[in-house]
Amino acid sequence: MKTIKEKKKEHQRLRKSAKTRRVTQRKPSSGPVCRLCLQEPGDPEKLGEFLQKDNLGVHYFCLILSSKLPQRGQSNRGFHGFLPEDIKKEAARASRKICFVCKKKGAAIHCQKDHCVRNFHLPCGQERGCLSQFFGEYKSFCGKHRPTQDIKRGNMGEESCVLCCEDLSQASVENIQSPCCSQTIYHRKCIQKYAHTSAKHFFKCPQCNNREEFPQEMLRMGIHIPDRDAAWELEPGAFSELYQRYQHCDAPTCLYERGRDSFEDEGRWCLVLCATCGSHGTHKDCSSLRSNSKKWECEECAPSTSATDYAPENSSDIPCCSSTFHPEEHFCRDTGLEENPGPSWADWPGPSLLEKPESSGSRRSCSWRSKGVKITRCCKKK
């Protein structure tokens, strides 16, 4: 005979299991289901990509987290190296294991803690706080033995998630703390969505851009970081405009009868793009270019004549005229202008006011006249 205390415990257990069955009851599905968890494709951020081939469908996360499923093939065979015959054997093994959450068979994931006998379906385990790690041996743990963080809950109700700006959850398993910015706490679902979007090469701390400590801690706490390009890199046609060639004549007066947006492949109405920026164009006739001309620069990229330094012939022998004077070089002033010393070096005019240099005698000299002042730079002939 059972005592009253034992009867109460059994009654509570039955009520709890009945409540769990009602919450997790599966509706009959007419579509494809995962062979390992017996559920529909679902959210790829939680269950991974749904893979299907030859009437065999599985979640990607169920594949890599199943406790006894080996990966014996190459990456191009089966499902990322998991062979169909091995998946069927694992499903047969799981059919004898009962999920501790929904009390149904087909639990392919086992808690990796020593002496723990709990098995669970991946979706059921996520509902009850189980955690799976997506690195190394791809271990899974039940809610009692999962890795934890020491999150200070003193001001939990006053803080908000940095990513979604909403209040944090009171349940610690639904929050995750940054290892590098210890005062920053996020929703687990927000971090998982961020990792799924940015992927391995762009995943970093949203606060301090830490790329080492932050990803490692997120992996330990069960965040899946895909090893692929970011989501914005995979979007079809996301950067298609960058591969389009500029096709417009920007000349002040376009002479082509068909308009600025039309051009020919060859001849006088061929469109020539700016050799520097490539974002401006002109018809050859619209800018008076020669028929064999292939290079042209727009007004924004072409150097201004006033800003161009004058370079005399034989520039290898004669120093180039520049608006920058070097104090270490020797400059000679014309002695005939001692009475009018002229402006100081700091007030010396730019190259736009300088005239063409003159040369004479055995010495080659460069002289500039500006506002009645003559400065001569002497260089000995080699």
PDB file of N, CA and C in Angstrom, residues 73-139:
ATOM      1  N   GLY A  73      31.211  10.551 -44.407  1.00  0.00           N
ATOM      2  CA  GLY A  73      31.399  10.871 -45.815  1.00  0.00           C
ATOM      3  C   GLY A  73      32.079  12.213 -46.023  1.00  0.00           C
ATOM      4  N   GLN A  74      32.414  12.472 -47.268  1.00  0.00           N
ATOM      5  CA  GLN A  74      32.957  13.775 -47.635  1.00  0.00           C
ATOM      6  C   GLN A  74      31.843  14.821 -47.569  1.00  0.00           C
ATOM      7  N   SER A  75      32.258  16.088 -47.572  1.00  0.00           N
ATOM      8  CA  SER A  75      31.286  17.167 -47.407  1.00  0.00           C
ATOM      9  C   SER A  75      30.281  17.232 -48.550  1.00  0.00           C
ATOM     10  N   ASN A  76      30.651  16.669 -49.711  1.00  0.00           N
ATOM     11  CA  ASN A  76      29.748  16.711 -50.864  1.00  0.00           C
ATOM     12  C   ASN A  76      28.865  15.462 -50.978  1.00  0.00           C
ATOM     13  N   ARG A  77      28.924  14.582 -49.983  1.00  0.00           N
ATOM     14  CA  ARG A  77      28.114  13.367 -49.999  1.00  0.00           C
ATOM     15  C   ARG A  77      27.027  13.443 -48.941  1.00  0.00           C
ATOM     16  N   GLY A  78      25.844  12.936 -49.277  1.00  0.00           N
ATOM     17  CA  GLY A  78      24.750  12.910 -48.323  1.00  0.00           C
ATOM     18  C   GLY A  78      24.340  14.313 -47.894  1.00  0.00           C
ATOM     19  N   PHE A  79      24.209  14.498 -46.581  1.00  0.00           N
ATOM     20  CA  PHE A  79      23.875  15.798 -45.996  1.00  0.00           C
ATOM     21  C   PHE A  79      25.115  16.330 -45.273  1.00  0.00           C
ATOM     22  N   HIS A  80      25.933  17.088 -45.986  1.00  0.00           N
ATOM     23  CA  HIS A  80      27.177  17.644 -45.412  1.00  0.00           C
ATOM     24  C   HIS A  80      28.062  16.543 -44.822  1.00  0.00           C
ATOM     25  N   GLY A  81      28.118  15.403 -45.473  1.00  0.00           N
ATOM     26  CA  GLY A  81      28.964  14.318 -44.998  1.00  0.00           C
ATOM     27  C   GLY A  81      28.234  13.286 -44.152  1.00  0.00           C
ATOM     28  N   PHE A  82      26.996  13.533 -43.761  1.00  0.00           N
ATOM     29  CA  PHE A  82      26.207  12.556 -43.013  1.00  0.00           C
ATOM     30  C   PHE A  82      25.436  11.699 -44.026  1.00  0.00           C
ATOM     31  N   LEU A  83      25.733  10.427 -44.044  1.00  0.00           N
ATOM     32  CA  LEU A  83      25.178   9.541 -45.050  1.00  0.00           C
ATOM     33  C   LEU A  83      23.742   9.151 -44.698  1.00  0.00           C
ATOM     34  N   PRO A  84      22.876   8.969 -45.694  1.00  0.00           N
ATOM     35  CA  PRO A  84      21.470   8.630 -45.434  1.00  0.00           C
ATOM     36  C   PRO A  84      21.307   7.354 -44.612  1.00  0.00           C
ATOM     37  N   GLU A  85      22.132   6.322 -44.883  1.00  0.00           N
ATOM     38  CA  GLU A  85      21.986   5.073 -44.119  1.00  0.00           C
ATOM     39  C   GLU A  85      22.325   5.273 -42.642  1.00  0.00           C
ATOM     40  N   ASP A  86      23.297   6.163 -42.348  1.00  0.00           N
ATOM     41  CA  ASP A  86      23.632   6.446 -40.951  1.00  0.00           C
ATOM     42  C   ASP A  86      22.511   7.226 -40.268  1.00  0.00           C
ATOM     43  N   ILE A  87      21.863   8.127 -41.016  1.00  0.00           N
ATOM     44  CA  ILE A  87      20.759   8.901 -40.442  1.00  0.00           C
ATOM     45  C   ILE A  87      19.601   7.981 -40.087  1.00  0.00           C
ATOM     46  N   LYS A  88      19.319   7.007 -40.934  1.00  0.00           N
ATOM     47  CA  LYS A  88      18.235   6.072 -40.658  1.00  0.00           C
ATOM     48  C   LYS A  88      18.557   5.192 -39.451  1.00  0.00           C
ATOM     49  N   LYS A  89      19.808   4.785 -39.298  1.00  0.00           N
ATOM     50  CA  LYS A  89      20.202   4.007 -38.118  1.00  0.00           C
ATOM     51  C   LYS A  89      20.065   4.828 -36.845  1.00  0.00           C
ATOM     52  N   GLU A  90      20.441   6.115 -36.916  1.00  0.00           N
ATOM     53  CA  GLU A  90      20.314   6.973 -35.743  1.00  0.00           C
ATOM     54  C   GLU A  90      18.853   7.199 -35.387  1.00  0.00           C
ATOM     55  N   ALA A  91      17.997   7.336 -36.413  1.00  0.00           N
ATOM     56  CA  ALA A  91      16.570   7.487 -36.145  1.00  0.00           C
ATOM     57  C   ALA A  91      15.993   6.225 -35.490  1.00  0.00           C
ATOM     58  N   ALA A  92      16.477   5.056 -35.904  1.00  0.00           N
ATOM     59  CA  ALA A  92      16.026   3.808 -35.288  1.00  0.00           C
ATOM     60  C   ALA A  92      16.484   3.726 -33.834  1.00  0.00           C
ATOM     61  N   ARG A  93      17.700   4.159 -33.556  1.00  0.00           N
ATOM     62  CA  ARG A  93      18.184   4.154 -32.167  1.00  0.00           C
ATOM     63  C   ARG A  93      17.378   5.133 -31.312  1.00  0.00           C
ATOM     64  N   ALA A  94      17.103   6.330 -31.885  1.00  0.00           N
ATOM     65  CA  ALA A  94      16.367   7.344 -31.128  1.00  0.00           C
ATOM     66  C   ALA A  94      14.919   6.933 -30.880  1.00  0.00           C
ATOM     67  N   SER A  95      14.398   6.056 -31.718  1.00  0.00           N
ATOM     68  CA  SER A  95      13.004   5.630 -31.535  1.00  0.00           C
ATOM     69  C   SER A  95      12.804   4.863 -30.234  1.00  0.00           C
ATOM     70  N   ARG A  96      13.905   4.413 -29.600  1.00  0.00           N
ATOM     71  CA  ARG A  96      13.812   3.704 -28.320  1.00  0.00           C
ATOM     72  C   ARG A  96      14.066   4.621 -27.131  1.00  0.00           C
ATOM     73  N   LYS A  97      14.393   5.897 -27.406  1.00  0.00           N
ATOM     74  CA  LYS A  97      14.682   6.853 -26.341  1.00  0.00           C
ATOM     75  C   LYS A  97      13.494   7.792 -26.153  1.00  0.00           C
ATOM     76  N   ILE A  98      13.142   8.036 -24.894  1.00  0.00           N
ATOM     77  CA  ILE A  98      11.984   8.869 -24.571  1.00  0.00           C
ATOM     78  C   ILE A  98      12.448  10.258 -24.161  1.00  0.00           C
ATOM     79  N   CYS A  99      11.826  11.269 -24.743  1.00  0.00           N
ATOM     80  CA  CYS A  99      12.143  12.664 -24.419  1.00  0.00           C
ATOM     81  C   CYS A  99      11.618  12.985 -23.023  1.00  0.00           C
ATOM     82  N   PHE A 100      12.451  13.551 -22.171  1.00  0.00           N
ATOM     83  CA  PHE A 100      12.030  13.859 -20.809  1.00  0.00           C
ATOM     84  C   PHE A 100      11.074  15.047 -20.752  1.00  0.00           C
ATOM     85  N   VAL A 101      10.916  15.764 -21.888  1.00  0.00           N
ATOM     86  CA  VAL A 101      10.014  16.912 -21.920  1.00  0.00           C
ATOM     87  C   VAL A 101       8.621  16.493 -22.374  1.00  0.00           C
ATOM     88  N   CYS A 102       8.511  15.915 -23.573  1.00  0.00           N
ATOM     89  CA  CYS A 102       7.202  15.563 -24.133  1.00  0.00           C
ATOM     90  C   CYS A 102       6.805  14.118 -23.867  1.00  0.00           C
ATOM     91  N   LYS A 103       7.718  13.332 -23.279  1.00  0.00           N
ATOM     92  CA  LYS A 103       7.453  11.931 -22.941  1.00  0.00           C
ATOM     93  C   LYS A 103       7.168  11.064 -24.168  1.00  0.00           C
ATOM     94  N   LYS A 104       7.665  11.461 -25.322  1.00  0.00           N
ATOM     95  CA  LYS A 104       7.492  10.687 -26.540  1.00  0.00           C
ATOM     96  C   LYS A 104       8.827  10.160 -27.019  1.00  0.00           C
ATOM     97  N   LYS A 105       8.768   9.133 -27.840  1.00  0.00           N
ATOM     98  CA  LYS A 105       9.976   8.501 -28.334  1.00  0.00           C
ATOM     99  C   LYS A 105      10.587   9.321 -29.476  1.00  0.00           C
ATOM    100  N   GLY A 106      11.816   8.964 -29.813  1.00  0.00           N
ATOM    101  CA  GLY A 106      12.505   9.640 -30.911  1.00  0.00           C
ATOM    102  C   GLY A 106      13.484  10.701 -30.454  1.00  0.00           C
ATOM    103  N   ALA A 107      13.895  10.674 -29.181  1.00  0.00           N
ATOM    104  CA  ALA A 107      14.829  11.666 -28.650  1.00  0.00           C
ATOM    105  C   ALA A 107      16.254  11.275 -29.016  1.00  0.00           C
ATOM    106  N   ALA A 108      16.866  11.990 -29.944  1.00  0.00           N
ATOM    107  CA  ALA A 108      18.190  11.625 -30.442  1.00  0.00           C
ATOM    108  C   ALA A 108      19.324  12.322 -29.704  1.00  0.00           C
ATOM    109  N   ILE A 109      19.021  13.281 -28.832  1.00  0.00           N
ATOM    110  CA  ILE A 109      20.051  14.064 -28.144  1.00  0.00           C
ATOM    111  C   ILE A 109      20.097  13.648 -26.688  1.00  0.00           C
ATOM    112  N   HIS A 110      21.308  13.422 -26.186  1.00  0.00           N
ATOM    113  CA  HIS A 110      21.529  12.962 -24.814  1.00  0.00           C
ATOM    114  C   HIS A 110      22.356  13.996 -24.064  1.00  0.00           C
ATOM    115  N   CYS A 111      22.005  14.245 -22.815  1.00  0.00           N
ATOM    116  CA  CYS A 111      22.786  15.174 -21.992  1.00  0.00           C
ATOM    117  C   CYS A 111      24.176  14.597 -21.762  1.00  0.00           C
ATOM    118  N   GLN A 112      25.202  15.410 -21.999  1.00  0.00           N
ATOM    119  CA  GLN A 112      26.588  14.953 -21.931  1.00  0.00           C
ATOM    120  C   GLN A 112      27.172  14.972 -20.528  1.00  0.00           C
ATOM    121  N   LYS A 113      26.406  15.423 -19.561  1.00  0.00           N
ATOM    122  CA  LYS A 113      26.882  15.386 -18.174  1.00  0.00           C
ATOM    123  C   LYS A 113      26.945  13.946 -17.690  1.00  0.00           C
ATOM    124  N   ASP A 114      28.036  13.623 -16.996  1.00  0.00           N
ATOM    125  CA  ASP A 114      28.203  12.257 -16.493  1.00  0.00           C
ATOM    126  C   ASP A 114      27.034  11.863 -15.587  1.00  0.00           C
ATOM    127  N   HIS A 115      26.579  10.644 -15.784  1.00  0.00           N
ATOM    128  CA  HIS A 115      25.523  10.021 -14.981  1.00  0.00           C
ATOM    129  C   HIS A 115      24.153  10.661 -15.189  1.00  0.00           C
ATOM    130  N   CYS A 116      24.014  11.558 -16.166  1.00  0.00           N
ATOM    131  CA  CYS A 116      22.705  12.111 -16.482  1.00  0.00           C
ATOM    132  C   CYS A 116      22.062  11.251 -17.561  1.00  0.00           C
ATOM    133  N   VAL A 117      20.810  10.878 -17.361  1.00  0.00           N
ATOM    134  CA  VAL A 117      20.144   9.943 -18.275  1.00  0.00           C
ATOM    135  C   VAL A 117      19.090  10.643 -19.117  1.00  0.00           C
ATOM    136  N   ARG A 118      19.051  11.944 -19.152  1.00  0.00           N
ATOM    137  CA  ARG A 118      18.010  12.664 -19.876  1.00  0.00           C
ATOM    138  C   ARG A 118      18.281  12.681 -21.377  1.00  0.00           C
ATOM    139  N   ASN A 119      17.230  12.379 -22.138  1.00  0.00           N
ATOM    140  CA  ASN A 119      17.244  12.502 -23.585  1.00  0.00           C
ATOM    141  C   ASN A 119      16.133  13.468 -23.992  1.00  0.00           C
ATOM    142  N   PHE A 120      16.321  14.125 -25.126  1.00  0.00           N
ATOM    143  CA  PHE A 120      15.308  15.099 -25.540  1.00  0.00           C
ATOM    144  C   PHE A 120      15.398  15.357 -27.037  1.00  0.00           C
ATOM    145  N   HIS A 121      14.261  15.789 -27.593  1.00  0.00           N
ATOM    146  CA  HIS A 121      14.248  16.317 -28.948  1.00  0.00           C
ATOM    147  C   HIS A 121      14.827  17.727 -28.910  1.00  0.00           C
ATOM    148  N   LEU A 122      15.434  18.148 -29.992  1.00  0.00           N
ATOM    149  CA  LEU A 122      16.029  19.484 -30.014  1.00  0.00           C
ATOM    150  C   LEU A 122      14.995  20.588 -29.759  1.00  0.00           C
ATOM    151  N   PRO A 123      13.830  20.602 -30.429  1.00  0.00           N
ATOM    152  CA  PRO A 123      12.858  21.658 -30.145  1.00  0.00           C
ATOM    153  C   PRO A 123      12.330  21.613 -28.712  1.00  0.00           C
ATOM    154  N   CYS A 124      12.120  20.397 -28.182  1.00  0.00           N
ATOM    155  CA  CYS A 124      11.649  20.274 -26.795  1.00  0.00           C
ATOM    156  C   CYS A 124      12.695  20.778 -25.813  1.00  0.00           C
ATOM    157  N   GLY A 125      13.949  20.447 -26.070  1.00  0.00           N
ATOM    158  CA  GLY A 125      15.004  20.904 -25.178  1.00  0.00           C
ATOM    159  C   GLY A 125      15.141  22.411 -25.172  1.00  0.00           C
ATOM    160  N   GLN A 126      14.955  23.056 -26.312  1.00  0.00           N
ATOM    161  CA  GLN A 126      15.035  24.509 -26.353  1.00  0.00           C
ATOM    162  C   GLN A 126      13.923  25.154 -25.548  1.00  0.00           C
ATOM    163  N   GLU A 127      12.756  24.509 -25.498  1.00  0.00           N
ATOM    164  CA  GLU A 127      11.654  25.047 -24.704  1.00  0.00           C
ATOM    165  C   GLU A 127      11.901  24.921 -23.219  1.00  0.00           C
ATOM    166  N   ARG A 128      12.687  23.940 -22.794  1.00  0.00           N
ATOM    167  CA  ARG A 128      12.917  23.687 -21.373  1.00  0.00           C
ATOM    168  C   ARG A 128      14.294  24.114 -20.902  1.00  0.00           C
ATOM    169  N   GLY A 129      14.975  24.970 -21.662  1.00  0.00           N
ATOM    170  CA  GLY A 129      16.243  25.522 -21.195  1.00  0.00           C
ATOM    171  C   GLY A 129      17.461  24.667 -21.445  1.00  0.00           C
ATOM    172  N   CYS A 130      17.358  23.638 -22.284  1.00  0.00           N
ATOM    173  CA  CYS A 130      18.545  22.857 -22.626  1.00  0.00           C
ATOM    174  C   CYS A 130      19.464  23.678 -23.524  1.00  0.00           C
ATOM    175  N   LEU A 131      20.732  23.318 -23.536  1.00  0.00           N
ATOM    176  CA  LEU A 131      21.731  24.098 -24.281  1.00  0.00           C
ATOM    177  C   LEU A 131      22.594  23.168 -25.104  1.00  0.00           C
ATOM    178  N   SER A 132      22.865  23.576 -26.329  1.00  0.00           N
ATOM    179  CA  SER A 132      23.750  22.821 -27.231  1.00  0.00           C
ATOM    180  C   SER A 132      24.875  23.726 -27.700  1.00  0.00           C
ATOM    181  N   GLN A 133      26.069  23.174 -27.763  1.00  0.00           N
ATOM    182  CA  GLN A 133      27.259  23.930 -28.177  1.00  0.00           C
ATOM    183  C   GLN A 133      27.624  23.551 -29.611  1.00  0.00           C
ATOM    184  N   PHE A 134      27.901  24.573 -30.416  1.00  0.00           N
ATOM    185  CA  PHE A 134      28.178  24.354 -31.840  1.00  0.00           C
ATOM    186  C   PHE A 134      29.667  24.511 -32.137  1.00  0.00           C
ATOM    187  N   PHE A 135      30.475  23.755 -31.428  1.00  0.00           N
ATOM    188  CA  PHE A 135      31.922  23.715 -31.673  1.00  0.00           C
ATOM    189  C   PHE A 135      32.470  22.453 -31.020  1.00  0.00           C
ATOM    190  N   GLY A 136      33.687  22.093 -31.411  1.00  0.00           N
ATOM    191  CA  GLY A 136      34.339  20.943 -30.785  1.00  0.00           C
ATOM    192  C   GLY A 136      33.553  19.660 -30.973  1.00  0.00           C
ATOM    193  N   GLU A 137      33.084  19.061 -29.875  1.00  0.00           N
ATOM    194  CA  GLU A 137      32.349  17.805 -29.905  1.00  0.00           C
ATOM    195  C   GLU A 137      30.851  18.019 -30.007  1.00  0.00           C
ATOM    196  N   TYR A 138      30.387  19.245 -30.149  1.00  0.00           N
ATOM    197  CA  TYR A 138      28.957  19.566 -30.293  1.00  0.00           C
ATOM    198  C   TYR A 138      28.151  18.921 -29.161  1.00  0.00           C
ATOM    199  N   LYS A 139      28.499  19.272 -27.945  1.00  0.00           N
ATOM    200  CA  LYS A 139      27.842  18.703 -26.769  1.00  0.00           C
ATOM    201  C   LYS A 139      26.515  19.387 -26.502  1.00  0.00           C
TER     202      LYS A 139
END
